[in-house]
Amino acid sequence: MLACYHERSLSCHVEIMSIEKFSLEKVLSVHRWTNTLFSFTMTRPAHFKFTAGQFARIGLKVGEDLVVRAYSIVSSPFDETLEFFSIVVPDGAFTSNLQHLEVTDELYLEKVPYGFLTLARYQLPLPQDLWLLGTGTGLAPFLSMLQDFETWQKYQKINLVYSVRTEAELAYADRITEIVEMFGEGHTGFQFIPIITRDPHAQLHERLPVLIANGDLEKVAGFTLNPETSHVMLCGNPQMVDDTKDALKARGLTMNRRGEGNIAVENYC
Ligand code: FAD
């Protein structure tokens, strides 16, 4: 019997949840990228439908308790399994346990997905150029979007901007090439733009807000952020999201509200 379930809601407050909200799923694979980054896949129950960009709530039994955390879904909405990309936070209640995950272990999955970081939220401006800006594991929801044919049909230009500290943390670089070949076949407007903040020799190595303010990101992309045409999505740690939001607003872009505006965000609080 589990004694209690601690979960942080969307606003990251602790709440108590009922176990009936979860299904028990089996871990199918674990891939360790670095000491602090790993990915895993698990079984996907037939009832679990989601839109690319949404997140799941995953539960892990720690002693008698169930600790639950939000995780963006990496997989395509059409995949038979679910994939996630995780950081290891030293002493983190969830990840200090999750990091020892092994194939055939079981995890709890809340039965419904959450979140509004989806392309469907945009009405105006009409889809034209899409900027996906992720730091670290904030790449996850964008991998799901790129594994949805609709994304490629909607946008003429797609920039995937992925900021990490070191080259070793550039997880999924090869998978991105495979995804583009499979889902973006014939599309000529895709660019993958890595930023490696601790490598002074990398083409881009400053923080995202700086690269937006000084114009270097657009120089590498070959076109400008434009309030009339750009949809810009940000995902990752709250500080990066806030600072990048400010840099974009300073360029005349607006938050997307009730369908209108350029910027949509997900904070990994
Ligand atoms: P916590 O006590 O939860 O975290 C401690 C601190 O570490 C946080 O306050 C934060 O400052 C920092 N932190 C936590 N997670 C991250 C992160 N991923 N990147 C940078 N800093 C972080 N985490 C993932 O690894 N992958 C995901 O796909 C993911 N998706 C999320 C989606 C949403 C909507 C939200 C709100 C969070 C998401 N997170 C994701 C964060 C995740 O829910 C947990 O915070 C993370 O698993 C660490 O849990 P913890 O208990 O070990 O440490």
PDB file of C-alpha atoms and ligand atoms in Angstrom:
ATOM      1  CA  MET A   1       0.000   0.000   0.000  1.00  0.00           C
ATOM      2  CA  LEU A   2       1.267   3.462  -0.850  1.00  0.00           C
ATOM      3  CA  ALA A   3       0.939   5.845   2.065  1.00  0.00           C
ATOM      4  CA  CYS A   4       0.578   9.136   0.198  1.00  0.00           C
ATOM      5  CA  TYR A   5       1.275  10.753  -3.130  1.00  0.00           C
ATOM      6  CA  HIS A   6       3.227  13.949  -3.328  1.00  0.00           C
ATOM      7  CA  GLU A   7       3.000  15.825  -6.537  1.00  0.00           C
ATOM      8  CA  ARG A   8       3.850  19.298  -7.697  1.00  0.00           C
ATOM      9  CA  SER A   9       1.036  20.783  -9.726  1.00  0.00           C
ATOM     10  CA  LEU A  10       1.482  23.011 -12.777  1.00  0.00           C
ATOM     11  CA  SER A  11       2.337  25.855 -10.447  1.00  0.00           C
ATOM     12  CA  CYS A  12       4.750  23.518  -8.637  1.00  0.00           C
ATOM     13  CA  HIS A  13       2.823  23.388  -5.355  1.00  0.00           C
ATOM     14  CA  VAL A  14       2.671  20.082  -3.556  1.00  0.00           C
ATOM     15  CA  GLU A  15      -0.686  18.368  -3.716  1.00  0.00           C
ATOM     16  CA  ILE A  16      -2.035  14.967  -2.763  1.00  0.00           C
ATOM     17  CA  MET A  17      -3.353  12.785  -5.562  1.00  0.00           C
ATOM     18  CA  SER A  18      -5.313   9.582  -5.794  1.00  0.00           C
ATOM     19  CA  ILE A  19      -3.659   6.438  -7.149  1.00  0.00           C
ATOM     20  CA  GLU A  20      -6.668   5.763  -9.426  1.00  0.00           C
ATOM     21  CA  LYS A  21      -5.423   8.571 -11.620  1.00  0.00           C
ATOM     22  CA  PHE A  22      -2.395   6.484 -12.632  1.00  0.00           C
ATOM     23  CA  SER A  23      -1.626   3.394 -14.670  1.00  0.00           C
ATOM     24  CA  LEU A  24       1.437   1.262 -13.996  1.00  0.00           C
ATOM     25  CA  GLU A  25       3.815   1.079 -16.984  1.00  0.00           C
ATOM     26  CA  LYS A  26       6.926  -0.943 -17.729  1.00  0.00           C
ATOM     27  CA  VAL A  27      10.311   0.614 -18.559  1.00  0.00           C
ATOM     28  CA  LEU A  28      11.463  -0.676 -21.966  1.00  0.00           C
ATOM     29  CA  SER A  29      14.833   1.040 -22.409  1.00  0.00           C
ATOM     30  CA  VAL A  30      17.231   3.416 -20.674  1.00  0.00           C
ATOM     31  CA  HIS A  31      19.925   5.427 -22.449  1.00  0.00           C
ATOM     32  CA  ARG A  32      22.489   7.386 -20.447  1.00  0.00           C
ATOM     33  CA  TRP A  33      23.940  10.385 -22.320  1.00  0.00           C
ATOM     34  CA  THR A  34      26.094  11.800 -19.500  1.00  0.00           C
ATOM     35  CA  ASN A  35      26.200  11.487 -15.693  1.00  0.00           C
ATOM     36  CA  THR A  36      23.367  13.986 -15.439  1.00  0.00           C
ATOM     37  CA  LEU A  37      21.275  13.287 -18.554  1.00  0.00           C
ATOM     38  CA  PHE A  38      19.416  10.175 -19.583  1.00  0.00           C
ATOM     39  CA  SER A  39      16.418   9.064 -21.631  1.00  0.00           C
ATOM     40  CA  PHE A  40      13.995   6.226 -21.101  1.00  0.00           C
ATOM     41  CA  THR A  41      11.038   4.658 -22.833  1.00  0.00           C
ATOM     42  CA  MET A  42       8.045   2.952 -21.293  1.00  0.00           C
ATOM     43  CA  THR A  43       4.881   1.198 -22.403  1.00  0.00           C
ATOM     44  CA  ARG A  44       2.083   3.464 -23.595  1.00  0.00           C
ATOM     45  CA  PRO A  45      -1.430   2.510 -22.517  1.00  0.00           C
ATOM     46  CA  ALA A  46      -4.090   2.671 -25.253  1.00  0.00           C
ATOM     47  CA  HIS A  47      -6.031   5.363 -23.356  1.00  0.00           C
ATOM     48  CA  PHE A  48      -3.066   7.761 -23.231  1.00  0.00           C
ATOM     49  CA  LYS A  49      -3.595  10.186 -26.146  1.00  0.00           C
ATOM     50  CA  PHE A  50      -1.583  13.397 -26.382  1.00  0.00           C
ATOM     51  CA  THR A  51      -0.724  16.285 -28.680  1.00  0.00           C
ATOM     52  CA  ALA A  52       2.922  16.964 -29.550  1.00  0.00           C
ATOM     53  CA  GLY A  53       4.342  19.405 -26.994  1.00  0.00           C
ATOM     54  CA  GLN A  54       2.321  18.176 -24.015  1.00  0.00           C
ATOM     55  CA  PHE A  55       3.704  16.665 -20.832  1.00  0.00           C
ATOM     56  CA  ALA A  56       2.923  13.623 -18.728  1.00  0.00           C
ATOM     57  CA  ARG A  57       3.060  13.213 -14.961  1.00  0.00           C
ATOM     58  CA  ILE A  58       5.220  10.324 -13.963  1.00  0.00           C
ATOM     59  CA  GLY A  59       5.240   8.730 -10.538  1.00  0.00           C
ATOM     60  CA  LEU A  60       7.982   6.769  -8.838  1.00  0.00           C
ATOM     61  CA  LYS A  61       7.612   4.829  -5.634  1.00  0.00           C
ATOM     62  CA  VAL A  62      10.094   6.008  -3.014  1.00  0.00           C
ATOM     63  CA  GLY A  63       9.618   3.902   0.108  1.00  0.00           C
ATOM     64  CA  GLU A  64       5.885   4.062   0.843  1.00  0.00           C
ATOM     65  CA  ASP A  65       5.366   7.321  -1.049  1.00  0.00           C
ATOM     66  CA  LEU A  66       4.710   8.085  -4.688  1.00  0.00           C
ATOM     67  CA  VAL A  67       6.716  11.066  -5.900  1.00  0.00           C
ATOM     68  CA  VAL A  68       5.281  12.605  -9.069  1.00  0.00           C
ATOM     69  CA  ARG A  69       6.882  15.008 -11.536  1.00  0.00           C
ATOM     70  CA  ALA A  70       5.976  16.596 -14.865  1.00  0.00           C
ATOM     71  CA  TYR A  71       7.834  15.303 -17.926  1.00  0.00           C
ATOM     72  CA  SER A  72       7.556  16.577 -21.496  1.00  0.00           C
ATOM     73  CA  ILE A  73       6.903  13.778 -23.955  1.00  0.00           C
ATOM     74  CA  VAL A  74       9.672  13.190 -26.506  1.00  0.00           C
ATOM     75  CA  SER A  75       7.778  10.614 -28.587  1.00  0.00           C
ATOM     76  CA  SER A  76       5.663  11.215 -31.627  1.00  0.00           C
ATOM     77  CA  PRO A  77       1.927  11.200 -30.869  1.00  0.00           C
ATOM     78  CA  PHE A  78       1.836   8.174 -33.230  1.00  0.00           C
ATOM     79  CA  ASP A  79       4.456   6.075 -31.384  1.00  0.00           C
ATOM     80  CA  GLU A  80       3.460   2.898 -29.584  1.00  0.00           C
ATOM     81  CA  THR A  81       5.754   3.689 -26.646  1.00  0.00           C
ATOM     82  CA  LEU A  82       6.470   6.817 -24.593  1.00  0.00           C
ATOM     83  CA  GLU A  83       9.916   8.401 -24.416  1.00  0.00           C
ATOM     84  CA  PHE A  84      11.238  10.946 -21.912  1.00  0.00           C
ATOM     85  CA  PHE A  85      14.483  12.908 -21.509  1.00  0.00           C
ATOM     86  CA  SER A  86      15.605  13.561 -17.934  1.00  0.00           C
ATOM     87  CA  ILE A  87      18.085  15.598 -15.983  1.00  0.00           C
ATOM     88  CA  VAL A  88      19.559  14.310 -12.704  1.00  0.00           C
ATOM     89  CA  VAL A  89      19.202  16.962  -9.999  1.00  0.00           C
ATOM     90  CA  PRO A  90      21.638  16.239  -7.145  1.00  0.00           C
ATOM     91  CA  ASP A  91      19.513  15.318  -4.112  1.00  0.00           C
ATOM     92  CA  GLY A  92      16.335  15.860  -6.156  1.00  0.00           C
ATOM     93  CA  ALA A  93      13.485  13.880  -4.587  1.00  0.00           C
ATOM     94  CA  PHE A  94      12.532  12.363  -7.952  1.00  0.00           C
ATOM     95  CA  THR A  95      15.618  12.193 -10.150  1.00  0.00           C
ATOM     96  CA  SER A  96      18.098  11.019  -7.528  1.00  0.00           C
ATOM     97  CA  ASN A  97      15.953   7.845  -7.516  1.00  0.00           C
ATOM     98  CA  LEU A  98      14.929   7.846 -11.179  1.00  0.00           C
ATOM     99  CA  GLN A  99      18.568   7.918 -12.319  1.00  0.00           C
ATOM    100  CA  HIS A 100      18.909   4.261 -11.231  1.00  0.00           C
ATOM    101  CA  LEU A 101      16.067   3.197 -13.514  1.00  0.00           C
ATOM    102  CA  GLU A 102      16.459  -0.167 -15.250  1.00  0.00           C
ATOM    103  CA  VAL A 103      14.627  -2.044 -17.976  1.00  0.00           C
ATOM    104  CA  THR A 104      11.553  -3.910 -16.568  1.00  0.00           C
ATOM    105  CA  ASP A 105      11.204  -1.440 -13.655  1.00  0.00           C
ATOM    106  CA  GLU A 106       7.710   0.016 -13.307  1.00  0.00           C
ATOM    107  CA  LEU A 107       6.650   3.660 -13.272  1.00  0.00           C
ATOM    108  CA  TYR A 108       3.288   5.264 -12.623  1.00  0.00           C
ATOM    109  CA  LEU A 109       1.819   7.353 -15.444  1.00  0.00           C
ATOM    110  CA  GLU A 110      -1.063   9.730 -14.868  1.00  0.00           C
ATOM    111  CA  LYS A 111      -3.826   8.744 -17.268  1.00  0.00           C
ATOM    112  CA  VAL A 112      -4.193  12.120 -18.992  1.00  0.00           C
ATOM    113  CA  PRO A 113      -1.568  14.446 -20.507  1.00  0.00           C
ATOM    114  CA  TYR A 114      -1.309  18.169 -19.741  1.00  0.00           C
ATOM    115  CA  GLY A 115      -0.016  21.385 -21.217  1.00  0.00           C
ATOM    116  CA  PHE A 116      -0.551  24.066 -23.819  1.00  0.00           C
ATOM    117  CA  LEU A 117       2.853  24.232 -25.473  1.00  0.00           C
ATOM    118  CA  THR A 118       1.271  22.956 -28.667  1.00  0.00           C
ATOM    119  CA  LEU A 119       1.187  24.404 -32.166  1.00  0.00           C
ATOM    120  CA  ALA A 120      -2.620  24.333 -32.136  1.00  0.00           C
ATOM    121  CA  ARG A 121      -2.576  27.294 -29.751  1.00  0.00           C
ATOM    122  CA  TYR A 122      -1.450  29.661 -32.528  1.00  0.00           C
ATOM    123  CA  GLN A 123      -4.097  31.440 -34.592  1.00  0.00           C
ATOM    124  CA  LEU A 124      -2.404  34.748 -35.401  1.00  0.00           C
ATOM    125  CA  PRO A 125       0.049  35.339 -36.908  1.00  0.00           C
ATOM    126  CA  LEU A 126      -0.659  32.522 -39.356  1.00  0.00           C
ATOM    127  CA  PRO A 127       2.002  29.762 -39.390  1.00  0.00           C
ATOM    128  CA  GLN A 128       5.038  30.745 -41.423  1.00  0.00           C
ATOM    129  CA  ASP A 129       8.303  30.538 -39.456  1.00  0.00           C
ATOM    130  CA  LEU A 130       8.721  28.487 -36.303  1.00  0.00           C
ATOM    131  CA  TRP A 131      11.508  28.962 -33.753  1.00  0.00           C
ATOM    132  CA  LEU A 132      11.861  26.162 -31.206  1.00  0.00           C
ATOM    133  CA  LEU A 133      14.213  27.332 -28.448  1.00  0.00           C
ATOM    134  CA  GLY A 134      15.170  24.729 -25.845  1.00  0.00           C
ATOM    135  CA  THR A 135      17.823  24.470 -23.151  1.00  0.00           C
ATOM    136  CA  GLY A 136      18.921  21.073 -21.826  1.00  0.00           C
ATOM    137  CA  THR A 137      15.997  18.698 -21.403  1.00  0.00           C
ATOM    138  CA  GLY A 138      13.767  21.517 -22.684  1.00  0.00           C
ATOM    139  CA  LEU A 139      14.468  19.986 -26.093  1.00  0.00           C
ATOM    140  CA  ALA A 140      11.940  17.219 -25.341  1.00  0.00           C
ATOM    141  CA  PRO A 141       8.611  18.728 -26.501  1.00  0.00           C
ATOM    142  CA  PHE A 142      10.212  19.947 -29.725  1.00  0.00           C
ATOM    143  CA  LEU A 143      11.336  16.435 -30.637  1.00  0.00           C
ATOM    144  CA  SER A 144       7.714  15.371 -30.363  1.00  0.00           C
ATOM    145  CA  MET A 145       6.559  18.260 -32.581  1.00  0.00           C
ATOM    146  CA  LEU A 146       9.178  17.388 -35.205  1.00  0.00           C
ATOM    147  CA  GLN A 147       7.813  13.839 -35.241  1.00  0.00           C
ATOM    148  CA  ASP A 148       4.414  15.098 -36.326  1.00  0.00           C
ATOM    149  CA  PHE A 149       3.947  15.554 -40.093  1.00  0.00           C
ATOM    150  CA  GLU A 150       1.544  18.440 -39.490  1.00  0.00           C
ATOM    151  CA  THR A 151       4.402  20.592 -38.162  1.00  0.00           C
ATOM    152  CA  TRP A 152       6.289  20.204 -41.418  1.00  0.00           C
ATOM    153  CA  GLN A 153       3.198  20.905 -43.512  1.00  0.00           C
ATOM    154  CA  LYS A 154       2.297  24.066 -41.578  1.00  0.00           C
ATOM    155  CA  TYR A 155       5.618  25.926 -41.516  1.00  0.00           C
ATOM    156  CA  GLN A 156       7.860  27.099 -44.348  1.00  0.00           C
ATOM    157  CA  LYS A 157      10.811  27.583 -42.008  1.00  0.00           C
ATOM    158  CA  ILE A 158      11.656  25.727 -38.814  1.00  0.00           C
ATOM    159  CA  ASN A 159      14.641  26.546 -36.596  1.00  0.00           C
ATOM    160  CA  LEU A 160      15.458  24.139 -33.803  1.00  0.00           C
ATOM    161  CA  VAL A 161      17.762  25.981 -31.392  1.00  0.00           C
ATOM    162  CA  TYR A 162      19.243  23.745 -28.689  1.00  0.00           C
ATOM    163  CA  SER A 163      21.385  25.247 -25.953  1.00  0.00           C
ATOM    164  CA  VAL A 164      23.624  23.045 -23.781  1.00  0.00           C
ATOM    165  CA  ARG A 165      26.713  23.592 -21.664  1.00  0.00           C
ATOM    166  CA  THR A 166      29.085  21.097 -23.278  1.00  0.00           C
ATOM    167  CA  GLU A 167      29.215  19.127 -26.516  1.00  0.00           C
ATOM    168  CA  ALA A 168      28.664  15.889 -24.559  1.00  0.00           C
ATOM    169  CA  GLU A 169      25.290  17.285 -23.468  1.00  0.00           C
ATOM    170  CA  LEU A 170      24.182  17.679 -27.080  1.00  0.00           C
ATOM    171  CA  ALA A 171      21.970  14.626 -26.716  1.00  0.00           C
ATOM    172  CA  TYR A 172      19.749  13.583 -29.597  1.00  0.00           C
ATOM    173  CA  ALA A 173      21.906  15.287 -32.281  1.00  0.00           C
ATOM    174  CA  ASP A 174      21.919  12.099 -34.391  1.00  0.00           C
ATOM    175  CA  ARG A 175      18.258  11.412 -33.708  1.00  0.00           C
ATOM    176  CA  ILE A 176      17.419  14.920 -34.911  1.00  0.00           C
ATOM    177  CA  THR A 177      19.057  14.117 -38.262  1.00  0.00           C
ATOM    178  CA  GLU A 178      17.019  10.886 -38.489  1.00  0.00           C
ATOM    179  CA  ILE A 179      13.789  12.645 -37.523  1.00  0.00           C
ATOM    180  CA  VAL A 180      14.327  15.356 -40.144  1.00  0.00           C
ATOM    181  CA  GLU A 181      15.000  12.730 -42.820  1.00  0.00           C
ATOM    182  CA  MET A 182      11.909  10.764 -41.887  1.00  0.00           C
ATOM    183  CA  PHE A 183       9.344  13.461 -41.110  1.00  0.00           C
ATOM    184  CA  GLY A 184      10.723  16.465 -43.009  1.00  0.00           C
ATOM    185  CA  GLU A 185      11.523  14.722 -46.266  1.00  0.00           C
ATOM    186  CA  GLY A 186      11.467  17.284 -49.083  1.00  0.00           C
ATOM    187  CA  HIS A 187      11.191  20.226 -46.649  1.00  0.00           C
ATOM    188  CA  THR A 188      13.935  22.749 -47.392  1.00  0.00           C
ATOM    189  CA  GLY A 189      13.400  25.203 -44.545  1.00  0.00           C
ATOM    190  CA  PHE A 190      14.733  23.312 -41.505  1.00  0.00           C
ATOM    191  CA  GLN A 191      17.826  24.350 -39.554  1.00  0.00           C
ATOM    192  CA  PHE A 192      19.357  22.815 -36.447  1.00  0.00           C
ATOM    193  CA  ILE A 193      21.232  25.495 -34.510  1.00  0.00           C
ATOM    194  CA  PRO A 194      23.194  24.227 -31.474  1.00  0.00           C
ATOM    195  CA  ILE A 195      24.557  26.570 -28.810  1.00  0.00           C
ATOM    196  CA  ILE A 196      27.357  25.259 -26.540  1.00  0.00           C
ATOM    197  CA  THR A 197      27.787  27.770 -23.753  1.00  0.00           C
ATOM    198  CA  ARG A 198      31.031  26.427 -22.252  1.00  0.00           C
ATOM    199  CA  ASP A 199      32.833  26.017 -25.576  1.00  0.00           C
ATOM    200  CA  PRO A 200      34.338  29.329 -26.728  1.00  0.00           C
ATOM    201  CA  HIS A 201      35.112  27.705 -30.110  1.00  0.00           C
ATOM    202  CA  ALA A 202      31.498  26.798 -30.820  1.00  0.00           C
ATOM    203  CA  GLN A 203      29.888  28.930 -33.530  1.00  0.00           C
ATOM    204  CA  LEU A 204      27.315  30.073 -30.927  1.00  0.00           C
ATOM    205  CA  HIS A 205      28.353  29.924 -27.274  1.00  0.00           C
ATOM    206  CA  GLU A 206      26.596  32.748 -25.489  1.00  0.00           C
ATOM    207  CA  ARG A 207      23.291  32.458 -23.640  1.00  0.00           C
ATOM    208  CA  LEU A 208      20.142  32.589 -25.737  1.00  0.00           C
ATOM    209  CA  PRO A 209      18.958  36.026 -24.504  1.00  0.00           C
ATOM    210  CA  VAL A 210      22.341  37.505 -25.413  1.00  0.00           C
ATOM    211  CA  LEU A 211      22.295  35.896 -28.855  1.00  0.00           C
ATOM    212  CA  ILE A 212      18.847  37.342 -29.503  1.00  0.00           C
ATOM    213  CA  ALA A 213      19.780  40.804 -28.249  1.00  0.00           C
ATOM    214  CA  ASN A 214      23.011  41.004 -30.279  1.00  0.00           C
ATOM    215  CA  GLY A 215      21.453  39.540 -33.439  1.00  0.00           C
ATOM    216  CA  ASP A 216      23.876  36.581 -33.685  1.00  0.00           C
ATOM    217  CA  LEU A 217      21.121  33.954 -33.579  1.00  0.00           C
ATOM    218  CA  GLU A 218      19.352  35.522 -36.550  1.00  0.00           C
ATOM    219  CA  LYS A 219      22.660  35.908 -38.407  1.00  0.00           C
ATOM    220  CA  VAL A 220      23.229  32.151 -38.159  1.00  0.00           C
ATOM    221  CA  ALA A 221      19.579  31.404 -38.986  1.00  0.00           C
ATOM    222  CA  GLY A 222      19.746  33.680 -42.023  1.00  0.00           C
ATOM    223  CA  PHE A 223      16.489  35.490 -41.294  1.00  0.00           C
ATOM    224  CA  THR A 224      14.988  37.679 -38.598  1.00  0.00           C
ATOM    225  CA  LEU A 225      12.548  37.227 -35.763  1.00  0.00           C
ATOM    226  CA  ASN A 226       9.449  39.001 -36.992  1.00  0.00           C
ATOM    227  CA  PRO A 227       6.322  39.936 -34.984  1.00  0.00           C
ATOM    228  CA  GLU A 228       4.280  39.551 -38.210  1.00  0.00           C
ATOM    229  CA  THR A 229       5.377  35.985 -39.022  1.00  0.00           C
ATOM    230  CA  SER A 230       7.227  34.243 -36.159  1.00  0.00           C
ATOM    231  CA  HIS A 231       5.934  31.626 -33.759  1.00  0.00           C
ATOM    232  CA  VAL A 232       8.525  31.241 -30.976  1.00  0.00           C
ATOM    233  CA  MET A 233       8.409  28.466 -28.400  1.00  0.00           C
ATOM    234  CA  LEU A 234      10.664  28.375 -25.317  1.00  0.00           C
ATOM    235  CA  CYS A 235      11.226  25.462 -23.016  1.00  0.00           C
ATOM    236  CA  GLY A 236      13.661  24.782 -20.185  1.00  0.00           C
ATOM    237  CA  ASN A 237      14.755  26.206 -16.875  1.00  0.00           C
ATOM    238  CA  PRO A 238      12.753  29.188 -15.626  1.00  0.00           C
ATOM    239  CA  GLN A 239      15.644  31.667 -15.635  1.00  0.00           C
ATOM    240  CA  MET A 240      16.418  31.023 -19.307  1.00  0.00           C
ATOM    241  CA  VAL A 241      12.753  31.190 -20.215  1.00  0.00           C
ATOM    242  CA  ASP A 242      12.258  34.524 -18.412  1.00  0.00           C
ATOM    243  CA  ASP A 243      15.392  36.143 -19.802  1.00  0.00           C
ATOM    244  CA  THR A 244      14.702  34.929 -23.329  1.00  0.00           C
ATOM    245  CA  LYS A 245      11.106  36.127 -23.112  1.00  0.00           C
ATOM    246  CA  ASP A 246      12.379  39.602 -22.190  1.00  0.00           C
ATOM    247  CA  ALA A 247      14.867  39.603 -25.079  1.00  0.00           C
ATOM    248  CA  LEU A 248      12.089  38.643 -27.524  1.00  0.00           C
ATOM    249  CA  LYS A 249       9.698  41.263 -26.154  1.00  0.00           C
ATOM    250  CA  ALA A 250      12.415  43.890 -26.580  1.00  0.00           C
ATOM    251  CA  ARG A 251      12.345  42.925 -30.277  1.00  0.00           C
ATOM    252  CA  GLY A 252       8.608  43.625 -30.488  1.00  0.00           C
ATOM    253  CA  LEU A 253       7.358  40.040 -30.165  1.00  0.00           C
ATOM    254  CA  THR A 254       4.379  39.415 -27.883  1.00  0.00           C
ATOM    255  CA  MET A 255       3.195  36.614 -25.605  1.00  0.00           C
ATOM    256  CA  ASN A 256       0.627  34.344 -27.226  1.00  0.00           C
ATOM    257  CA  ARG A 257      -2.694  34.822 -25.429  1.00  0.00           C
ATOM    258  CA  ARG A 258      -6.018  33.392 -26.542  1.00  0.00           C
ATOM    259  CA  GLY A 259      -4.397  32.351 -29.821  1.00  0.00           C
ATOM    260  CA  GLU A 260      -2.784  35.674 -30.732  1.00  0.00           C
ATOM    261  CA  GLY A 261       0.873  36.565 -30.369  1.00  0.00           C
ATOM    262  CA  ASN A 262       4.294  35.096 -30.995  1.00  0.00           C
ATOM    263  CA  ILE A 263       5.707  33.573 -27.799  1.00  0.00           C
ATOM    264  CA  ALA A 264       4.639  30.383 -25.992  1.00  0.00           C
ATOM    265  CA  VAL A 265       6.585  28.965 -23.024  1.00  0.00           C
ATOM    266  CA  GLU A 266       6.989  25.946 -20.757  1.00  0.00           C
ATOM    267  CA  ASN A 267       8.892  26.403 -17.491  1.00  0.00           C
ATOM    268  CA  TYR A 268      10.694  23.440 -15.879  1.00  0.00           C
ATOM    269  CA  CYS A 269      10.230  24.896 -12.404  1.00  0.00           C
TER     270      CYS A 269
HETATM  271  P1  FAD B   1      13.224  19.080  -8.095  1.00  0.00           P
HETATM  272  O1  FAD B   1      13.169  19.348  -6.635  1.00  0.00           O
HETATM  273  O2  FAD B   1      11.933  18.919  -8.823  1.00  0.00           O
HETATM  274  O3  FAD B   1      14.079  20.174  -8.846  1.00  0.00           O
HETATM  275  C1  FAD B   1      15.028  20.977  -8.170  1.00  0.00           C
HETATM  276  C2  FAD B   1      15.381  22.160  -9.034  1.00  0.00           C
HETATM  277  O4  FAD B   1      16.132  21.697 -10.156  1.00  0.00           O
HETATM  278  C3  FAD B   1      14.179  22.854  -9.699  1.00  0.00           C
HETATM  279  O5  FAD B   1      13.590  23.804  -8.877  1.00  0.00           O
HETATM  280  C4  FAD B   1      14.785  23.462 -10.901  1.00  0.00           C
HETATM  281  O6  FAD B   1      15.382  24.693 -10.600  1.00  0.00           O
HETATM  282  C5  FAD B   1      15.875  22.472 -11.288  1.00  0.00           C
HETATM  283  N1  FAD B   1      15.403  21.602 -12.380  1.00  0.00           N
HETATM  284  C6  FAD B   1      14.488  20.597 -12.292  1.00  0.00           C
HETATM  285  N2  FAD B   1      14.332  19.991 -13.489  1.00  0.00           N
HETATM  286  C7  FAD B   1      15.152  20.645 -14.346  1.00  0.00           C
HETATM  287  C8  FAD B   1      15.446  20.468 -15.717  1.00  0.00           C
HETATM  288  N3  FAD B   1      14.860  19.485 -16.440  1.00  0.00           N
HETATM  289  N4  FAD B   1      16.342  21.289 -16.288  1.00  0.00           N
HETATM  290  C9  FAD B   1      16.952  22.251 -15.550  1.00  0.00           C
HETATM  291  N5  FAD B   1      16.728  22.465 -14.243  1.00  0.00           N
HETATM  292  C10 FAD B   1      15.832  21.672 -13.648  1.00  0.00           C
HETATM  293  N6  FAD B   1      12.529  17.645 -16.299  1.00  0.00           N
HETATM  294  C11 FAD B   1      13.200  16.840 -17.153  1.00  0.00           C
HETATM  295  O7  FAD B   1      14.315  16.407 -16.839  1.00  0.00           O
HETATM  296  N7  FAD B   1      12.673  16.510 -18.374  1.00  0.00           N
HETATM  297  C12 FAD B   1      11.461  16.971 -18.778  1.00  0.00           C
HETATM  298  O8  FAD B   1      11.008  16.642 -19.900  1.00  0.00           O
HETATM  299  C13 FAD B   1      10.729  17.821 -17.883  1.00  0.00           C
HETATM  300  N8  FAD B   1       9.509  18.321 -18.246  1.00  0.00           N
HETATM  301  C14 FAD B   1       8.859  19.164 -17.392  1.00  0.00           C
HETATM  302  C15 FAD B   1       7.635  19.727 -17.784  1.00  0.00           C
HETATM  303  C16 FAD B   1       6.979  20.628 -16.952  1.00  0.00           C
HETATM  304  C17 FAD B   1       5.655  21.228 -17.390  1.00  0.00           C
HETATM  305  C18 FAD B   1       7.534  20.944 -15.672  1.00  0.00           C
HETATM  306  C19 FAD B   1       6.822  21.898 -14.722  1.00  0.00           C
HETATM  307  C20 FAD B   1       8.730  20.381 -15.278  1.00  0.00           C
HETATM  308  C21 FAD B   1       9.419  19.497 -16.129  1.00  0.00           C
HETATM  309  N9  FAD B   1      10.629  18.920 -15.750  1.00  0.00           N
HETATM  310  C22 FAD B   1      11.305  18.124 -16.628  1.00  0.00           C
HETATM  311  C23 FAD B   1      11.171  19.095 -14.394  1.00  0.00           C
HETATM  312  C24 FAD B   1      10.738  17.857 -13.572  1.00  0.00           C
HETATM  313  O9  FAD B   1       9.344  17.924 -13.322  1.00  0.00           O
HETATM  314  C25 FAD B   1      11.475  17.768 -12.221  1.00  0.00           C
HETATM  315  O10 FAD B   1      11.673  19.024 -11.683  1.00  0.00           O
HETATM  316  C26 FAD B   1      12.808  17.078 -12.404  1.00  0.00           C
HETATM  317  O11 FAD B   1      12.559  15.715 -12.719  1.00  0.00           O
HETATM  318  C27 FAD B   1      13.648  17.099 -11.142  1.00  0.00           C
HETATM  319  O12 FAD B   1      12.903  16.538 -10.092  1.00  0.00           O
HETATM  320  P2  FAD B   1      13.581  16.360  -8.647  1.00  0.00           P
HETATM  321  O13 FAD B   1      12.536  16.010  -7.661  1.00  0.00           O
HETATM  322  O14 FAD B   1      14.744  15.429  -8.776  1.00  0.00           O
HETATM  323  O15 FAD B   1      14.143  17.796  -8.327  1.00  0.00           O
END
